[in-house]
Short mmCIF file of C-alpha atoms in Angstrom, two decimals:
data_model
loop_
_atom_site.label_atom_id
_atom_site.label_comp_id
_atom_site.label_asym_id
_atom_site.label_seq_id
_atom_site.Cartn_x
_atom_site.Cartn_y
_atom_site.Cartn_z
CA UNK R 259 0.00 0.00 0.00
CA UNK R 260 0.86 3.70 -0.67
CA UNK R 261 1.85 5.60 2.74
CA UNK R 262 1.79 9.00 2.79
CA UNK R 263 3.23 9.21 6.40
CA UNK R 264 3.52 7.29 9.98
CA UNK R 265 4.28 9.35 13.00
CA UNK R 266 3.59 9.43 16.63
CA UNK R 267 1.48 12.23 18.42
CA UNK R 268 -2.08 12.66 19.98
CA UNK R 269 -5.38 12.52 18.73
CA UNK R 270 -6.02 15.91 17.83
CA UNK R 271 -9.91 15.26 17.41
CA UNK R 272 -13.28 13.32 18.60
CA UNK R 273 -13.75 11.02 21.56
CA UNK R 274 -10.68 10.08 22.21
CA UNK R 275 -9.17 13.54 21.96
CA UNK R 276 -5.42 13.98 23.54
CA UNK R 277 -4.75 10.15 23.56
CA UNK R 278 -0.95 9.40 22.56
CA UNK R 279 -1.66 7.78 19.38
CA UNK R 280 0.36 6.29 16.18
CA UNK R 281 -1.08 7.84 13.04
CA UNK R 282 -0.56 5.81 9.87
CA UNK R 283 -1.62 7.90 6.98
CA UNK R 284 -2.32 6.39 3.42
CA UNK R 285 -2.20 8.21 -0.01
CA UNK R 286 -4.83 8.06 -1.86
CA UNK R 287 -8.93 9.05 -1.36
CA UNK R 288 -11.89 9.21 -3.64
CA UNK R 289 -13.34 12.18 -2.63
CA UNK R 290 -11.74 16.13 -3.29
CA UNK R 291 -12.91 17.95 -0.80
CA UNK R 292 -12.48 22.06 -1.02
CA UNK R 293 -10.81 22.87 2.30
CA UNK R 294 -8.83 19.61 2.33
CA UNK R 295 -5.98 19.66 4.90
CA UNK R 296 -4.02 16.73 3.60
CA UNK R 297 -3.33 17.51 -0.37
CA UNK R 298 -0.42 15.29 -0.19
CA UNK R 299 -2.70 12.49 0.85
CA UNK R 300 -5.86 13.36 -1.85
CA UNK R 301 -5.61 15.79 -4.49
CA UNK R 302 -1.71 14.92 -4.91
CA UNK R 303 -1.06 12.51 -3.21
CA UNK R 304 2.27 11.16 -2.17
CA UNK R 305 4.38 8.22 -0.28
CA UNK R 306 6.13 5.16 -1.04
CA UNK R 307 4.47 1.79 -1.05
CA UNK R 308 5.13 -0.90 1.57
CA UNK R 309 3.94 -3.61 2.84
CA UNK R 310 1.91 -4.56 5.93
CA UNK R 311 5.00 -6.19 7.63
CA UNK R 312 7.15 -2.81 7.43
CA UNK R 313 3.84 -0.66 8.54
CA UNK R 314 3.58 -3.05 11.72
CA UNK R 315 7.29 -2.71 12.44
CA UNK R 316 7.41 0.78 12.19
CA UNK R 317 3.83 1.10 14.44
CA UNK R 318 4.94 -0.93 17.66
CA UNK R 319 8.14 0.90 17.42
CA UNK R 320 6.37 3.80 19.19
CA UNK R 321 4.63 3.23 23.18
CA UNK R 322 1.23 3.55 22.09
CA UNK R 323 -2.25 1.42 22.40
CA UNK R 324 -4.01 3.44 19.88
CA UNK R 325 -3.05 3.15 16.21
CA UNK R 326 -5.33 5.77 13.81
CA UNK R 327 -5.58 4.84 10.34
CA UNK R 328 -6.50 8.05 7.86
CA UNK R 329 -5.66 9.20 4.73
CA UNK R 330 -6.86 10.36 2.62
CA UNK R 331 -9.11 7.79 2.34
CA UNK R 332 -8.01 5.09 4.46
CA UNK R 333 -10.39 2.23 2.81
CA UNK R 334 -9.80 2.92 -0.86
CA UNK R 335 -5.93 1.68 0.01
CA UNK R 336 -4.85 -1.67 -0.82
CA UNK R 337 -4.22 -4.27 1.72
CA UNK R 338 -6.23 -2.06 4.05
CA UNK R 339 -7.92 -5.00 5.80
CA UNK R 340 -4.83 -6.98 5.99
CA UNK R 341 -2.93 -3.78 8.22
CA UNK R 342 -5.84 -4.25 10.52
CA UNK R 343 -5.91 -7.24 10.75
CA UNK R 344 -2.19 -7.20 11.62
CA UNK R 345 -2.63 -4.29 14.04
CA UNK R 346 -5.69 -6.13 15.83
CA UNK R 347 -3.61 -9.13 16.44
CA UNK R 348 -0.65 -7.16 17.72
CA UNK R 349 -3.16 -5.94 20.36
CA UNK R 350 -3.81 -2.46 19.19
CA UNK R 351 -6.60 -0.34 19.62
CA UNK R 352 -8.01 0.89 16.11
CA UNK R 353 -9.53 3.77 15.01
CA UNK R 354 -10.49 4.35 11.15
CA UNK R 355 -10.90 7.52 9.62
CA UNK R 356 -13.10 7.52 6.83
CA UNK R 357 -15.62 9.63 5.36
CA UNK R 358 -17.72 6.83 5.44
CA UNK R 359 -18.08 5.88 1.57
CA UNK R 360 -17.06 2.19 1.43
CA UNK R 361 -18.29 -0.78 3.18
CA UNK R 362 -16.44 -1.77 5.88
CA UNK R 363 -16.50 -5.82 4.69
CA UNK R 364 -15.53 -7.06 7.79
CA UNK R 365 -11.99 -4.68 8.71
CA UNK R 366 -11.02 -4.99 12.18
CA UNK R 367 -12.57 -1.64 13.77
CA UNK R 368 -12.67 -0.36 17.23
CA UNK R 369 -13.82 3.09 16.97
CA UNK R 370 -15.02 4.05 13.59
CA UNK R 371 -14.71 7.94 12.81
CA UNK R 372 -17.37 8.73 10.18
CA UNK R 373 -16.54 11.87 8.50
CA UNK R 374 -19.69 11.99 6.07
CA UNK R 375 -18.80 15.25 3.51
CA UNK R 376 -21.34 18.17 3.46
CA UNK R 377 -22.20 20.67 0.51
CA UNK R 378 -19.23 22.83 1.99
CA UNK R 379 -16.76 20.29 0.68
CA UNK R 380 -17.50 20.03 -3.00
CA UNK R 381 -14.99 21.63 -4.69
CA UNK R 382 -15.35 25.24 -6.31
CA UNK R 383 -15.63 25.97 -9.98
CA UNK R 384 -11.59 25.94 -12.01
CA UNK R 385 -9.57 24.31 -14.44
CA UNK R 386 -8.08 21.74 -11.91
CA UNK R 387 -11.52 21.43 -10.42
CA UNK R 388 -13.81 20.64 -12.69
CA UNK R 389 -13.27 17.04 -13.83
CA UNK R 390 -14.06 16.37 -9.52
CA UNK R 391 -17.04 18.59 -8.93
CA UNK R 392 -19.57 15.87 -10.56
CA UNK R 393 -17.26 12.86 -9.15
CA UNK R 394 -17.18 14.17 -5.70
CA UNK R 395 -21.22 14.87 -5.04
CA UNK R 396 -21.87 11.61 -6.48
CA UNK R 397 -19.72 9.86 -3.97
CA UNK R 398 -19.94 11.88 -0.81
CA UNK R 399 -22.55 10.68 0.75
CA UNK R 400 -23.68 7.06 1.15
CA UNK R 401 -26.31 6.08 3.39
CA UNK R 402 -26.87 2.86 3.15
CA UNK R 403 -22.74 2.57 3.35
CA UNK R 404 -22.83 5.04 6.99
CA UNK R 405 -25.85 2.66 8.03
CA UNK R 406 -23.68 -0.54 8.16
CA UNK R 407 -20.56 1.27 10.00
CA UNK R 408 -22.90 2.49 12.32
CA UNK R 409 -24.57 -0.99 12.52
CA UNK R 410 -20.89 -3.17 13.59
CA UNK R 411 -18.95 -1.07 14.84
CA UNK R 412 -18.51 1.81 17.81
CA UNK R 413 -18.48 4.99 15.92
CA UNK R 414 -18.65 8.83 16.56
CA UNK R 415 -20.35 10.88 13.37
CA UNK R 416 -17.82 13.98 13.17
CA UNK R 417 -18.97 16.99 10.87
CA UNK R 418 -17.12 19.96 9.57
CA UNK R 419 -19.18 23.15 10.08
CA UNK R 420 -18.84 26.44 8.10
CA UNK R 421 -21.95 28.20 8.81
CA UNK R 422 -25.58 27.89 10.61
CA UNK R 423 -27.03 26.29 7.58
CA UNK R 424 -24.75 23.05 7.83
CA UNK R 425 -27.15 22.32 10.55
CA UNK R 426 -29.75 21.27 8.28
CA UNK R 427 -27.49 18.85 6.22
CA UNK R 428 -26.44 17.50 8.93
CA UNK R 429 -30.16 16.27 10.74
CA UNK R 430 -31.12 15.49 6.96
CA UNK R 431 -27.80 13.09 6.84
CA UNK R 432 -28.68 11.11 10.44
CA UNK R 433 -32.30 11.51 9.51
CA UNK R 434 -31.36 9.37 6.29
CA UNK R 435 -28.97 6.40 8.07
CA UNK R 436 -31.87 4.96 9.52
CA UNK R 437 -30.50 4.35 13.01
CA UNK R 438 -31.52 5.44 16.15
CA UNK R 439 -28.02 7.75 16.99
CA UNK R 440 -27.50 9.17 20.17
CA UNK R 441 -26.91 13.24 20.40
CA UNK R 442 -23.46 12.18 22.29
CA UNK R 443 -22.16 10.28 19.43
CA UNK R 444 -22.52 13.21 17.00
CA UNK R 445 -19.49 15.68 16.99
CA UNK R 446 -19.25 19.00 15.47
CA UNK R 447 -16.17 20.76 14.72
CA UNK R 448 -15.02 23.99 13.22
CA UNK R 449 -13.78 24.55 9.88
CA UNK R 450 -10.05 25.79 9.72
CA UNK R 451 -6.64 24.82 9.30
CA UNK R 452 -5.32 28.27 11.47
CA UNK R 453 -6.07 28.87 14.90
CA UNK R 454 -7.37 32.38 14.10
CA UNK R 455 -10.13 30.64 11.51
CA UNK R 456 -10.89 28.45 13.94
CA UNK R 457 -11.52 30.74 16.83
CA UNK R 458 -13.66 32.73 14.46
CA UNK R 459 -16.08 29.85 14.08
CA UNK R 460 -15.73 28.53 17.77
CA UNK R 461 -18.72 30.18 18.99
CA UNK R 462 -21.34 29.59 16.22
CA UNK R 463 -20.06 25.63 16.53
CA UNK R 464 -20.67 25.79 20.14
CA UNK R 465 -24.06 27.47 19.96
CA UNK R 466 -25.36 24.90 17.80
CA UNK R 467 -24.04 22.06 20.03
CA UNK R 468 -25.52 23.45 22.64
CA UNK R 469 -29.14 24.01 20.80
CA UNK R 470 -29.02 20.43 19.61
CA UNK R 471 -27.15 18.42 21.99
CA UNK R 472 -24.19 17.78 20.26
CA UNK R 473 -20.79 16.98 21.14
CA UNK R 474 -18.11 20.27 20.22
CA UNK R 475 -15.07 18.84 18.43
CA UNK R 476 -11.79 20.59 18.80
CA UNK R 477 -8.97 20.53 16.74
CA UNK R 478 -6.29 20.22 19.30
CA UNK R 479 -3.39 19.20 16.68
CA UNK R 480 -4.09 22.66 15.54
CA UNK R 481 -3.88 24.41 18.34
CA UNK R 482 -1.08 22.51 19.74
CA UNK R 483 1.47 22.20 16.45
CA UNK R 484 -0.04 24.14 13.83
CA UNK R 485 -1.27 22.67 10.37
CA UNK R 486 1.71 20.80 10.00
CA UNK R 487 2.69 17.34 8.96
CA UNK R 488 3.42 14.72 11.23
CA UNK R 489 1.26 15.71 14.02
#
């Protein structure tokens, strides 16, 4: 598989923010979103291949339980269910990163991360753009696909929000899942890869959590290091 980058930090976002965590990054995702934070990993995306043997070595090299595979798109990479596999038998705890588009078939899953992409993530009209726009809002959301992660596996539904009227698309997206989903397990986080940005839209996020019950979502990694790699 194609790995864009494995380092050792903490989880800078959801349930399980501030855990020491190894981060194993794939290259590679079938989505394009607009405000992006990993181009290297989607839109041009970088990294040498290896195999699951060298990803495992380098992994348990670090002190850590909890091993977060992302991307990019983290399912689209090959051998995908293999690395888990590997990482569940070396006693690791796994979270998946995904923005919930492909079936999970079975991957060895403790916390699933469902990113499901809003309207605000399609990308904007221009010459590199174009040939994604119609590619990316056919595949961003999947129902049916969200239903059966939600079904197996412990999950948290984590949103980027730009404005008040995300709100909507949001209850329409849990609306269409099907599944009774407690307010707890829904996260909403501010859009933003600078801490200015993201103070900006700190208090509309936290006024809707609080008129709908939500969970707020920081973006600690932010905060702490700055939108930089390896972190």
């Amino acid at each position: 598989m194609r790995i864009s980058e494995i380092f050792y930090s903490v989880q800078g976002e959801g349930t399980l923010v501030g855990v020491p965590s190894v981060f194993v990054r794939t290259s590679g995702c079938n989505l394009r979103c607009r405000w992006c934070d990993t181009m290297y990993a989607s839109w041009k995306p970088e990294g040498e291949n290896a195999t699951v043997e060298e990803v495992l070595e380098e992994v348990v090299r670090h002190p850590a339980k909890h091993v977060v595979l992302t991307g990019g798109e983290p399912m689209v990479a090959n051998g995908i269910h293999e690395l888990a596999a590997a990482l569940h038998s070396a006693g690791k705890h796994i979270t998946i990163e995904t923005a919930g588009t492909v079936l999970p078939d079975g991957i060895a899953c403790d916390l699933a991360s469902l990113s499901p992409k809003l309207s605000n993530s399609t990308p904007e009209t221009g010459e590199i753009h174009d040939k994604w726009i119609d590619q990316h809002e056919a595949r961003r959301l999947q129902p049916d696909v969200l239903a059966a992660w939600v079904e197996l596996y412990s999950f948290q539904l984590k949103f980027v929000v730009r404005e008040a009227g995300d709100i909507e698309e949001i209850e329409e997206l849990i609306a269409s899942i099907g599944s009774s989903i407690s307010s707890d397990r829904v996260l909403l986080m501010p859009e933003g890869t600078e801490s200015e940005v993201l103070q900006a839209r700190t208090d509309l996020v936290v006024e809707l959590c609080q008129k709908k019950g939500y969970r707020f979502c920081p973006r600690l990694h932010i905060e702490l290091f700055g939108n930089t790699r390896g972190t």
